[in-house]
Every structure is written in structure tokens, then in C-alpha cells.
mmCIF file of C-alpha atoms (C1' of nucleotides) in Angstrom:
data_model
loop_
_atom_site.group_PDB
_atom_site.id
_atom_site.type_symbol
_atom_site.label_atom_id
_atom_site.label_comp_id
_atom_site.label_asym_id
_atom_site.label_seq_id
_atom_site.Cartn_x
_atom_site.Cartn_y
_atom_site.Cartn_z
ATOM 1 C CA UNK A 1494 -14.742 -43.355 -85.320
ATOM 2 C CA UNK A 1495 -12.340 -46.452 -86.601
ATOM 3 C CA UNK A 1496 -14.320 -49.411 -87.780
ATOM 4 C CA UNK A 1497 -15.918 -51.217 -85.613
ATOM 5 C CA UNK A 1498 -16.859 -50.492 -81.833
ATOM 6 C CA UNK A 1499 -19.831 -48.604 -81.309
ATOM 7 C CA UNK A 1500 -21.628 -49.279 -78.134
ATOM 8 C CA UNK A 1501 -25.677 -48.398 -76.859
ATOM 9 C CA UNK A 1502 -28.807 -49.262 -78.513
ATOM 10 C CA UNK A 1503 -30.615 -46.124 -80.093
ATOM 11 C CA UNK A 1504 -33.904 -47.864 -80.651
ATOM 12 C CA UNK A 1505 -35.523 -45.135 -82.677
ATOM 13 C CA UNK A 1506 -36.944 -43.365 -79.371
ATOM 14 C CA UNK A 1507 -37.180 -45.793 -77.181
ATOM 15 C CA UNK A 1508 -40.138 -45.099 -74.692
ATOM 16 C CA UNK A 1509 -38.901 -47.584 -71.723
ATOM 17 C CA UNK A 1510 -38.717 -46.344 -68.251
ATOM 18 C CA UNK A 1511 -35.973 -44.395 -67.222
ATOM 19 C CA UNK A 1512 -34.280 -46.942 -65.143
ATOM 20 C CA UNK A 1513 -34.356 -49.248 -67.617
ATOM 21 C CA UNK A 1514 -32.288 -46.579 -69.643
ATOM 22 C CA UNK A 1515 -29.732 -45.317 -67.200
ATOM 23 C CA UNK A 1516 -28.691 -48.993 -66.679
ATOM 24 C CA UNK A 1517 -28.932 -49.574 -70.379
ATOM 25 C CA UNK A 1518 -26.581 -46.583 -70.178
ATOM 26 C CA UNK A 1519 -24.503 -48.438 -68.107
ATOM 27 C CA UNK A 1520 -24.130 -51.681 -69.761
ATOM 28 C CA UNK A 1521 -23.140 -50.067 -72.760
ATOM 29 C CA UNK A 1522 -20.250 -48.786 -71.237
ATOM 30 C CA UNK A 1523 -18.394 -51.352 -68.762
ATOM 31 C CA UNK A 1524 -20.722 -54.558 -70.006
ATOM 32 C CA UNK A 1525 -18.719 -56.200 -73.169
ATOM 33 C CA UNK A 1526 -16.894 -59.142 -72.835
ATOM 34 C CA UNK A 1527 -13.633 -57.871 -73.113
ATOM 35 C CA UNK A 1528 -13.663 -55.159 -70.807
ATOM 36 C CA UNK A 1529 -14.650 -57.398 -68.229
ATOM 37 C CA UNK A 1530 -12.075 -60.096 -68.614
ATOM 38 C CA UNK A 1531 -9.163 -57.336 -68.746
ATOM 39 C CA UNK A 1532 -10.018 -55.642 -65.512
ATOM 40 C CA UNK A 1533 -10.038 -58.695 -64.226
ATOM 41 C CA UNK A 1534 -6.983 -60.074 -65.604
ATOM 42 C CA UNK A 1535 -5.277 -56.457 -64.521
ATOM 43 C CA UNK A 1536 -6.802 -57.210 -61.007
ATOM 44 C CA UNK A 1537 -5.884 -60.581 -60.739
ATOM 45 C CA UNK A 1538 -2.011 -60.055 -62.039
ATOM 46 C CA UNK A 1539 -1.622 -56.028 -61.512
ATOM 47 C CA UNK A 1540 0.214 -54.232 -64.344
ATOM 48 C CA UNK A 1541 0.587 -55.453 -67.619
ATOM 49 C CA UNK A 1542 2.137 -54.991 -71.082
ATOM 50 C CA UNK A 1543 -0.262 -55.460 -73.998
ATOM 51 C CA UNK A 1544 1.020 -58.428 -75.496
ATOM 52 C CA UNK A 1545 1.108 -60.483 -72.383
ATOM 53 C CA UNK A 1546 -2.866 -59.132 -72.241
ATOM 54 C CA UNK A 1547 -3.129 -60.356 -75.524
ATOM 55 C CA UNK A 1548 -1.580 -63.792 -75.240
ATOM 56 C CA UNK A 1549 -3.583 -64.410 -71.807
ATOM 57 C CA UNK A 1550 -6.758 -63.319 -72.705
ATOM 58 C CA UNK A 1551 -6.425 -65.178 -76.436
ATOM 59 C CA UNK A 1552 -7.861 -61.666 -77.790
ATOM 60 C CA UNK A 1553 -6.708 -60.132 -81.443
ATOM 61 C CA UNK A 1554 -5.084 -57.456 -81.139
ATOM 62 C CA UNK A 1555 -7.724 -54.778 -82.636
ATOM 63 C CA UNK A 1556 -10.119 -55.943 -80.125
ATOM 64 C CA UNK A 1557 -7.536 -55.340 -76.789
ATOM 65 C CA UNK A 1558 -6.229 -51.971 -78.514
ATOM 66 C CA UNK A 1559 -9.755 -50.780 -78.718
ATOM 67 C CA UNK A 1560 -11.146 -51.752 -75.838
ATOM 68 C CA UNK A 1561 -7.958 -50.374 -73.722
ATOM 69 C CA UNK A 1562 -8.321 -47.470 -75.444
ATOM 70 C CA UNK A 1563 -11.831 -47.041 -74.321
ATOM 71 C CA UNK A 1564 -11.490 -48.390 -70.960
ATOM 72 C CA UNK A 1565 -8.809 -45.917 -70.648
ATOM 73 C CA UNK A 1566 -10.970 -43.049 -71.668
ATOM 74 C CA UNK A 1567 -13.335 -44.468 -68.988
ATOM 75 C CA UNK A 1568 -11.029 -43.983 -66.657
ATOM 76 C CA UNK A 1569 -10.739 -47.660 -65.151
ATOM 77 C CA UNK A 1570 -7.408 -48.336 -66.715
ATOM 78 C CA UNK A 1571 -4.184 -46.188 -66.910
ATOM 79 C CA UNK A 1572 -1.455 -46.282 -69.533
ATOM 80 C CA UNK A 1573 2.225 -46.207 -69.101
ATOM 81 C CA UNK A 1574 4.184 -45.199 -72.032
ATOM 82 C CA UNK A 1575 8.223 -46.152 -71.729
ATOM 83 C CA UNK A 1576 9.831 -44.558 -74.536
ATOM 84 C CA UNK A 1577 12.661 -47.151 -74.458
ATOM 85 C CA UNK A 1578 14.198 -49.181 -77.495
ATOM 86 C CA UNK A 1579 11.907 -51.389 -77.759
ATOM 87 C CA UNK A 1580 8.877 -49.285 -76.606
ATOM 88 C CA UNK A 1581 7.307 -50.539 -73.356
ATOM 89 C CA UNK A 1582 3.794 -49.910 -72.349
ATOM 90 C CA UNK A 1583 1.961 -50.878 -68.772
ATOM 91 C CA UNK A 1584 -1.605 -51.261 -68.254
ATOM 92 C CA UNK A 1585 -2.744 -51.115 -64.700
ATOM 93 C CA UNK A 1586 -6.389 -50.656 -63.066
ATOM 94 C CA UNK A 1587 -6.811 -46.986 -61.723
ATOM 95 C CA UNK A 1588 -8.781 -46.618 -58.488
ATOM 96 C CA UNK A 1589 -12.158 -46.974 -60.187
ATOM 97 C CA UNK A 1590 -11.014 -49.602 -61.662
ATOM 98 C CA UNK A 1591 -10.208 -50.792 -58.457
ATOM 99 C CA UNK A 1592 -13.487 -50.428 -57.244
ATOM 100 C CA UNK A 1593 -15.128 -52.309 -60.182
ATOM 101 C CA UNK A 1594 -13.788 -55.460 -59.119
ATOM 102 C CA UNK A 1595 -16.049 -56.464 -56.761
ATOM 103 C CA UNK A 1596 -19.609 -56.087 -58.341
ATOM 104 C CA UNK A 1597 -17.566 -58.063 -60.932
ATOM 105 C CA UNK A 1598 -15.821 -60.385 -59.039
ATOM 106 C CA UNK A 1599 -19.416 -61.269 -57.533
ATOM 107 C CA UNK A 1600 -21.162 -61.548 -61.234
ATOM 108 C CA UNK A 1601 -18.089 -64.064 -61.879
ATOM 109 C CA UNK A 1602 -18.458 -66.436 -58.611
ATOM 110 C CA UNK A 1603 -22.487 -66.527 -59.381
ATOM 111 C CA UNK A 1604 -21.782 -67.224 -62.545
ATOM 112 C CA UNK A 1605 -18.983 -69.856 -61.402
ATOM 113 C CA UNK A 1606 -21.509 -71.723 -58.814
ATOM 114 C CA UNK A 1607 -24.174 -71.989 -61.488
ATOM 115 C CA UNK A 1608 -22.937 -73.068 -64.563
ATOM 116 C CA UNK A 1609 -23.678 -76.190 -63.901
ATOM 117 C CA UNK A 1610 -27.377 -75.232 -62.945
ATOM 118 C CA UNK A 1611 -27.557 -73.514 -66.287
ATOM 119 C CA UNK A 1612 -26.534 -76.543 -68.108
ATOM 120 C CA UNK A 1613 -28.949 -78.355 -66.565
ATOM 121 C CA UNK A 1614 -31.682 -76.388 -67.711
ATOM 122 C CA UNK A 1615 -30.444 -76.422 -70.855
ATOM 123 C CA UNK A 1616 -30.457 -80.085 -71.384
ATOM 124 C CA UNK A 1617 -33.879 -80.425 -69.690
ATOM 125 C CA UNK A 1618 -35.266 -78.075 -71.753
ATOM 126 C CA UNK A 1619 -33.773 -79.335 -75.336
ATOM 127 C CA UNK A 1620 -34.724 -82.869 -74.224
ATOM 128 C CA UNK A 1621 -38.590 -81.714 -73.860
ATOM 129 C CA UNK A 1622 -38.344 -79.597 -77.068
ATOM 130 C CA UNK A 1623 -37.037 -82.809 -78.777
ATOM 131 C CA UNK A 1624 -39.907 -84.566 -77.575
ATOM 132 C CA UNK A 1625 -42.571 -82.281 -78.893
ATOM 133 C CA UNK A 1626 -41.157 -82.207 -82.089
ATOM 134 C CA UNK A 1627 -41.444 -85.841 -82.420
ATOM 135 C CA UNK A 1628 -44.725 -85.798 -81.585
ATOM 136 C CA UNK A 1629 -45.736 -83.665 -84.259
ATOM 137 C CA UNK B 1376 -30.661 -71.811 -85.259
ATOM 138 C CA UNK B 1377 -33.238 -68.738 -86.139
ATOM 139 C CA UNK B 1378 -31.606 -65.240 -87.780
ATOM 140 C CA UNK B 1379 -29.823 -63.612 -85.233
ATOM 141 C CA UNK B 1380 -28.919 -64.355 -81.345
ATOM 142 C CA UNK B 1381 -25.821 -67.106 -81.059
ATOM 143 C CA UNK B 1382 -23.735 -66.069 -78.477
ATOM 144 C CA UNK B 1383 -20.376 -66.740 -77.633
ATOM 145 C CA UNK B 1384 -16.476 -65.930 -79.364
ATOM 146 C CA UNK B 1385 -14.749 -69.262 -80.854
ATOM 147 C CA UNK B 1386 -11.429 -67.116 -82.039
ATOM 148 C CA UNK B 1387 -10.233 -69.956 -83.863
ATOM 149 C CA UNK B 1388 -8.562 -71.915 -81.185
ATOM 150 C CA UNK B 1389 -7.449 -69.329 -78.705
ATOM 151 C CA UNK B 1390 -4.878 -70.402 -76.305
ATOM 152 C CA UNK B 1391 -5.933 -68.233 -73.495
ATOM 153 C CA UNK B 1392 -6.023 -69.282 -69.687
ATOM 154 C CA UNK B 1393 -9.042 -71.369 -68.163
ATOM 155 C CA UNK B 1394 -9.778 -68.858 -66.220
ATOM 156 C CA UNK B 1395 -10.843 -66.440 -68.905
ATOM 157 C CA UNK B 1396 -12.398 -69.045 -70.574
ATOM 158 C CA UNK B 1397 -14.615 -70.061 -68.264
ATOM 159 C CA UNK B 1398 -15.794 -66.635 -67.353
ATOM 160 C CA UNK B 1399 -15.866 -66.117 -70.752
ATOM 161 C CA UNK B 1400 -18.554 -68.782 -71.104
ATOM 162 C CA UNK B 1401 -20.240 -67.723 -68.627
ATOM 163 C CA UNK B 1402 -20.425 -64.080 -69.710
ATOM 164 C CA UNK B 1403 -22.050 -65.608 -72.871
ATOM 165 C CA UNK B 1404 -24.538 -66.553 -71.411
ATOM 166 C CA UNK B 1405 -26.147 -64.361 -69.096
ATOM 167 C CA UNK B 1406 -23.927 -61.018 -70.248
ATOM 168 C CA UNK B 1407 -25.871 -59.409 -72.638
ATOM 169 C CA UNK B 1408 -27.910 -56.477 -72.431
ATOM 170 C CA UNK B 1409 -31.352 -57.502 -72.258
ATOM 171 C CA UNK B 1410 -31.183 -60.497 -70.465
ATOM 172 C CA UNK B 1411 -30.395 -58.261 -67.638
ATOM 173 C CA UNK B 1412 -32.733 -55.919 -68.105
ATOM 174 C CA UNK B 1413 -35.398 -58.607 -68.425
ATOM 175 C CA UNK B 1414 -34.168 -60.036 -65.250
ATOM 176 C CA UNK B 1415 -34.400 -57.091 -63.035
ATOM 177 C CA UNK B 1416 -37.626 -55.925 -64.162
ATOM 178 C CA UNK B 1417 -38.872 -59.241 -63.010
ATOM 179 C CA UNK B 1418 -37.004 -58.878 -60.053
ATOM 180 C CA UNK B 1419 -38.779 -55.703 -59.471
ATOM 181 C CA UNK B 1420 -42.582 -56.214 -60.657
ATOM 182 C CA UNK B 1421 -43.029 -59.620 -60.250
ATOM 183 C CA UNK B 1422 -44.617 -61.597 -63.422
ATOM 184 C CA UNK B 1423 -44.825 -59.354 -66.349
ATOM 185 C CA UNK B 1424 -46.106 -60.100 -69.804
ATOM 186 C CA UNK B 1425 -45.164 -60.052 -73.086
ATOM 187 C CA UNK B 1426 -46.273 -56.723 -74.144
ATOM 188 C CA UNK B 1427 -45.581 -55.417 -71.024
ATOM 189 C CA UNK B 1428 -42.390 -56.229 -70.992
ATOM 190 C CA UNK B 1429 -41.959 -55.106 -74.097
ATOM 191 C CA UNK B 1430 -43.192 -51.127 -73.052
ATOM 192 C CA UNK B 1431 -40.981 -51.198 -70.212
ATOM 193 C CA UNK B 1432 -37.749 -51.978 -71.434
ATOM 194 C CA UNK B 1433 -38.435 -50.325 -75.110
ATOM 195 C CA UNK B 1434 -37.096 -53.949 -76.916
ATOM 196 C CA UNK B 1435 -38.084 -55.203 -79.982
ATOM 197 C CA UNK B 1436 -40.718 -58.307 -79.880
ATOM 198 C CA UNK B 1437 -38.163 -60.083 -82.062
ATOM 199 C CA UNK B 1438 -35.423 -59.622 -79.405
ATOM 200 C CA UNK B 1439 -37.852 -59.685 -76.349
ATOM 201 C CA UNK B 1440 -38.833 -63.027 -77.571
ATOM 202 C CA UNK B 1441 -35.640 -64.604 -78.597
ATOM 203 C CA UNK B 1442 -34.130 -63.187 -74.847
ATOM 204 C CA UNK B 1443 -37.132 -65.058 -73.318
ATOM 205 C CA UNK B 1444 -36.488 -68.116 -74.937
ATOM 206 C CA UNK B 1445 -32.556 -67.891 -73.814
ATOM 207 C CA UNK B 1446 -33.702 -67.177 -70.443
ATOM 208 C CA UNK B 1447 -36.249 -69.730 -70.327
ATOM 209 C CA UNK B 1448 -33.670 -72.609 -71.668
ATOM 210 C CA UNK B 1449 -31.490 -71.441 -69.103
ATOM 211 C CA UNK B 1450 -33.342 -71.536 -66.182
ATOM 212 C CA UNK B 1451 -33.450 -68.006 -65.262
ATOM 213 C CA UNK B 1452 -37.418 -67.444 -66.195
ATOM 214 C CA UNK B 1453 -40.174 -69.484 -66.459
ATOM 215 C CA UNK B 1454 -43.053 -69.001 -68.665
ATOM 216 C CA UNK B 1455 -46.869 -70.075 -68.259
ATOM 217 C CA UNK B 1456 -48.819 -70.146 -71.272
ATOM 218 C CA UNK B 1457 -52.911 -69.409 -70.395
ATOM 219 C CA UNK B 1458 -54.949 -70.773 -73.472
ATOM 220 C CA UNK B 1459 -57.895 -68.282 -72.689
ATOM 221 C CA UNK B 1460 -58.795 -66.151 -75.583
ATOM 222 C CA UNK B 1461 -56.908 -63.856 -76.023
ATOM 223 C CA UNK B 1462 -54.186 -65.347 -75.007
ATOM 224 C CA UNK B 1463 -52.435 -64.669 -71.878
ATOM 225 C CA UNK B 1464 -48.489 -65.422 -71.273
ATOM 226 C CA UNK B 1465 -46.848 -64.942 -68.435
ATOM 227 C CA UNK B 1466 -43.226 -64.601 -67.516
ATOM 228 C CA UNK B 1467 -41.569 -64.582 -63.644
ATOM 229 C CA UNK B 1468 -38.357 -65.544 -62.225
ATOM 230 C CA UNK B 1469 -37.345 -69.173 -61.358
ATOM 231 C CA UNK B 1470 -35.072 -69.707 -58.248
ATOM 232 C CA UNK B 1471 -32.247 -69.781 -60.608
ATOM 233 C CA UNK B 1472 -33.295 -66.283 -61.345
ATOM 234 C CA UNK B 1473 -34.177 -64.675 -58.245
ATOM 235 C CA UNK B 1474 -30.832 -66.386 -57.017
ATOM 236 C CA UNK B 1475 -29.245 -64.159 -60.198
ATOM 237 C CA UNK B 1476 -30.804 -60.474 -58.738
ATOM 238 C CA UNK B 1477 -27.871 -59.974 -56.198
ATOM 239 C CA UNK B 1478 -24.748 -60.261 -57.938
ATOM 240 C CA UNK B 1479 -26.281 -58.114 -60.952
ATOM 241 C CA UNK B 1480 -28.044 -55.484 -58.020
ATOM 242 C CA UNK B 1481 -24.324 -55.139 -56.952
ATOM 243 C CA UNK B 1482 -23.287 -54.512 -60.838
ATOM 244 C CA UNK B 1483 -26.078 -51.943 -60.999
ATOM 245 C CA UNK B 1484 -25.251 -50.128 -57.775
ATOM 246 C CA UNK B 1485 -21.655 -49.755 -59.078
ATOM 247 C CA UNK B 1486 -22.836 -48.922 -62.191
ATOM 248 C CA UNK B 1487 -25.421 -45.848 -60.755
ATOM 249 C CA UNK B 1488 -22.585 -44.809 -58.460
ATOM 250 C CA UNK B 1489 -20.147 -44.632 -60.849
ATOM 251 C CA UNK B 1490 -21.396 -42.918 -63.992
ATOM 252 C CA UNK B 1491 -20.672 -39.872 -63.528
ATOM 253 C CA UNK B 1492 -16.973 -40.408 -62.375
ATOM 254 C CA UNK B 1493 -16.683 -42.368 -65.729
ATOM 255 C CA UNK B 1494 -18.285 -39.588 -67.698
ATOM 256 C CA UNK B 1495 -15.830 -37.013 -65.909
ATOM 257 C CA UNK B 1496 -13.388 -39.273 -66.958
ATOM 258 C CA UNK B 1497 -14.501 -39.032 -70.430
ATOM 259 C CA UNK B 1498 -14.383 -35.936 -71.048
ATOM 260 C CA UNK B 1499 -10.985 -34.871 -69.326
ATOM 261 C CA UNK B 1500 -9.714 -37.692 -72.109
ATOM 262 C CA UNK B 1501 -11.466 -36.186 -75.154
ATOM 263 C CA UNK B 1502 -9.908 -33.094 -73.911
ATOM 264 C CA UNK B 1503 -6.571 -33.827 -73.607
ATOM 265 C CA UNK B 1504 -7.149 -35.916 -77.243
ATOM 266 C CA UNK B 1505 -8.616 -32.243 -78.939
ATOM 267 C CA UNK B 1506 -5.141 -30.431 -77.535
ATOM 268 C CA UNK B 1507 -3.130 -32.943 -78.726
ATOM 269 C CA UNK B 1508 -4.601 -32.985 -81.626
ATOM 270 C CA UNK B 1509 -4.087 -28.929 -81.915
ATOM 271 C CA UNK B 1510 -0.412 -29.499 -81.681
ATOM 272 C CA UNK B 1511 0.226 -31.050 -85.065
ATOM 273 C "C1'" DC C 939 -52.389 -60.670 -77.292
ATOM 274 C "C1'" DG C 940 -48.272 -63.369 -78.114
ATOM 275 C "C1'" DG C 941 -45.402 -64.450 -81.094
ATOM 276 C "C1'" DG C 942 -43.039 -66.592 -85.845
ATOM 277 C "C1'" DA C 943 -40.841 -65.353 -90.434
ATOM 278 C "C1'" DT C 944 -38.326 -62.093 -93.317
ATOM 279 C "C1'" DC C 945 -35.582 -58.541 -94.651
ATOM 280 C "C1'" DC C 946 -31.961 -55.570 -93.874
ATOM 281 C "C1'" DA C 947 -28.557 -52.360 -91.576
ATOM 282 C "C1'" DC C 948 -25.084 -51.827 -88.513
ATOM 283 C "C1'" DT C 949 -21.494 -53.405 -85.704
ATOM 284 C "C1'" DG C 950 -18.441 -56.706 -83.293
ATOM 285 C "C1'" DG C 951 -14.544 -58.804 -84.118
ATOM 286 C "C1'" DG C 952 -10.850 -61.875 -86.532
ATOM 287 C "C1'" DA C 953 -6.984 -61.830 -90.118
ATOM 288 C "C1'" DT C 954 -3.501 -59.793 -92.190
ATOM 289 C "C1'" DA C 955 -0.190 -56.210 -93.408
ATOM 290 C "C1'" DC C 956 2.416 -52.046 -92.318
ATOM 291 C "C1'" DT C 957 4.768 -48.400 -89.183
ATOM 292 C "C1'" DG C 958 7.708 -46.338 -85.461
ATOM 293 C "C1'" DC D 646 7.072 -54.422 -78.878
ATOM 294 C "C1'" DA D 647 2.952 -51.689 -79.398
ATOM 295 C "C1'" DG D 648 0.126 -50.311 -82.015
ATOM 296 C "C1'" DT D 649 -2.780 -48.450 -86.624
ATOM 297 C "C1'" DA D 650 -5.222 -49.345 -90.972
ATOM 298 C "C1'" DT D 651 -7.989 -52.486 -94.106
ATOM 299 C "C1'" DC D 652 -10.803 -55.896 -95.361
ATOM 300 C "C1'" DC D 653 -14.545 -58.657 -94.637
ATOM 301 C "C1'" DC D 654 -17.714 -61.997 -92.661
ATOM 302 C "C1'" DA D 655 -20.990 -63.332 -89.142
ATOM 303 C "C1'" DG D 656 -23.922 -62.086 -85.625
ATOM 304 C "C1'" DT D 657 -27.103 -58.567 -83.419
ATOM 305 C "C1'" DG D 658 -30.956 -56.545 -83.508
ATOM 306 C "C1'" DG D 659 -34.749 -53.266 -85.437
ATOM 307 C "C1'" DA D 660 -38.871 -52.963 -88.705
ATOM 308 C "C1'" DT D 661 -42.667 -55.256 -90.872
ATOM 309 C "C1'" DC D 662 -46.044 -58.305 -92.058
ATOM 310 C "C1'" DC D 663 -48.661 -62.247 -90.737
ATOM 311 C "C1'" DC D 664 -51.123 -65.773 -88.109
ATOM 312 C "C1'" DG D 665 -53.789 -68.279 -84.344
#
DNA sequence: CGGGATCCACTGGGATACTG
DNA sequence: CAGTATCCCAGTGGATCCCG
């Protein structure tokens, strides 16, 4: 396989729990960055060509062909080729695709709501760390 | 910062929407692998420690205890230290956290449902890939 | 037991440059 | 326009050894 892109831990032989595996399983397949932000984008603006995904989601090109390519092989996204002059191709969100946007869309308006919260912590808990170091 | 573990994508000075930023951001922080791992095994047992942690989810210490920290600084986990000898550590869910189990108990559920329309998925591509590839 | 410090391999991912 | 192919660096993360 090209350079790059290689998903799933190995870990030797991992000995964890089986859950813990088959959701590790998961992860590795819908959980990168990228796939994430374009099923949303394709959710949020419906088909799209792949340099209008490229200038929204202010990804390089390797990254969006590679990741389309694999979320197409996943089967969330579907590929229109238009052999015209100049080629045209459309991304859109299949029905499982479809379906993946609300466990998403939910992770996102969490996520939203407590950024803040997050930052918070942050600050709180670099402040204290500061402290102890001075004290040392 | 120590070896490994800084989070985030910088691209230079992408131009991409809010929007994707933001989520983007936010993806950063809580997205990866084992902090969602960590998180639900909380979720499910209740305080854990170190070690124990560790044989359940099959992580490295080094990454168990660089995941913690993130988590901790964030908010999401909270960790009480019990000077007895040996030492005792243990590791539960703040608010923040348990506040965190439903959006990623919706990811999982999708995820569990899913897997085996992805992997169907999968290999009807690789198929159609192998015959194409026969043609040439 | 609960980590910190090192070392090292692999991979994610950006920057070109080239093709159809 | 829609990619593919290279190159290459930085970050991720496992393995080890060590210490309180």
C-alpha cells in the first residue's frame, strides 16, 4: 500500500478484553480526523467535487484522495466519475453514510458545548502545575 | 513537551471554514484512540488503576500514562494519588467525563451496528479493484 | 505498584511535481 | 480538474530500563 495511511494498532498480541478490541476495531476505521470532517462536510452541503472538499476542509490533496478512497471502500461515500472535458467527479454520502451522521453529529455538539469546559481545566490545571514547580 | 503525544494539524495556515476548524479542535482533543477507550472503561467499571487499566485495554504504560495526563488536564478524569506503600493510584471519571459517555456510547453503538455492513462493503470494493485490475 | 526517561520504528501528513 | 507518485519531516506509540 502507497505511503502513508495505515490504520489499527497491532500491539504485539495485545491481551485486552474483547470489547476493548472490537471498538479499537472500530476507531481504526471511521475515527481519523479527516474522515470525520468530510462526512460531515458531504452531510452538511450534499455532493461535492474534490477540490471544493479540498479548499473547504483546508486539507492537501494526498490526505482527501486517500481518505476518499478509503471511505469509499468503506462504503460511506460514493464516487461519481463524469468523463467530460474537463473531468468531473462528485462525492456524496451513501446511505451508511447517511446513518453515520448522527452518532457524529452528537460527538460534535458535546464537543461544541464543552470546549470551553475543557479549556478551563486546562488552565486550572497548568496554573497548579506552575505552582509546584516553583516550589521546588 | 515529552517524546511523543502533541495533538492537533497546523497545515501551514489553512484557509478552511470555522466550522471545520472548530470541530477540528475539538477532535484533537478528545479524538484519539485511547482516550476513548480509557473513558468507557471508566464508564463501565468505575475507578480503575494504573495497571489495571493497563491489562484491560492492552496499552503501553508510556501511552496509558501520557493519555491519563491529557485526560486529567482536560477534565475528563481525575486522579487520587494514595501514599500507602505500595503505592496506590486511582483513576475515575469527573462530571466532565461521565457527561462525555453518551455522545461516544452513540459512536460505539453505530460503530457495533455497522461493522459488518462496512466490512461487506470492503470486500465487494477489493473485488471489483482485483477484476479491474485483471483487465489490463 | 505507578510511573519517568530513552530509544527507535512506523506512519500520518504536507509540499511539490507530473499525468490524463 | 482530479488525481498519482515522491520525498521527507514530525508525531505516535511500543519496548526497555530504572527509580521511589
Amino acid at each position: 500500500m502507497s505511503p502513508g495511511h495505515k490504520k489499527g494498532t497491532d500491539m504485539a498480541n495485545a491481551p485486552q478484553c474483547a470489547d476493548c478490541k472490537r471498538i479499537n476495531e472500530v476507531l481504526s476505521r471511521v475515527g481519523d480526523r479527516w474522515s470525520v470532517l468530510i462526512v460531515i462536510s458531504l452531510a452538511q452541503y450534499g455532493k461535492m467535487r474534490f477540490n471544493q472538499l479540498k479548499r473547504h476542509l483546508g486539507i492537501s490533496q494526498r490526505m482527501l484522495s486517500l481518505t476518499l478512497r478509503e471511505l469509499e471502500r468503506d462504503g460511506l461515500v460514493s464516487r461519481t466519475y463524469h468523463p467530460t472535458i474537463p473531468p468531473k467527479v462528485e462525492y456524496d454520502l451513501t446511505e451508511l453514510g447517511q446513518s453515520f451522521r448522527e452518532p457524529v453529529r452528537a460527538l460534535g455538539m458535546w464537543a461544541l458545548e464543552n470546549l470551553s469546559r475543557i479549556d478551563e481545566a486546562r488552565s486550572r490545571y497548568d496554573a497548579e502545575a506552575e505552582q509546584a514547580k516553583k516550589s521546588a
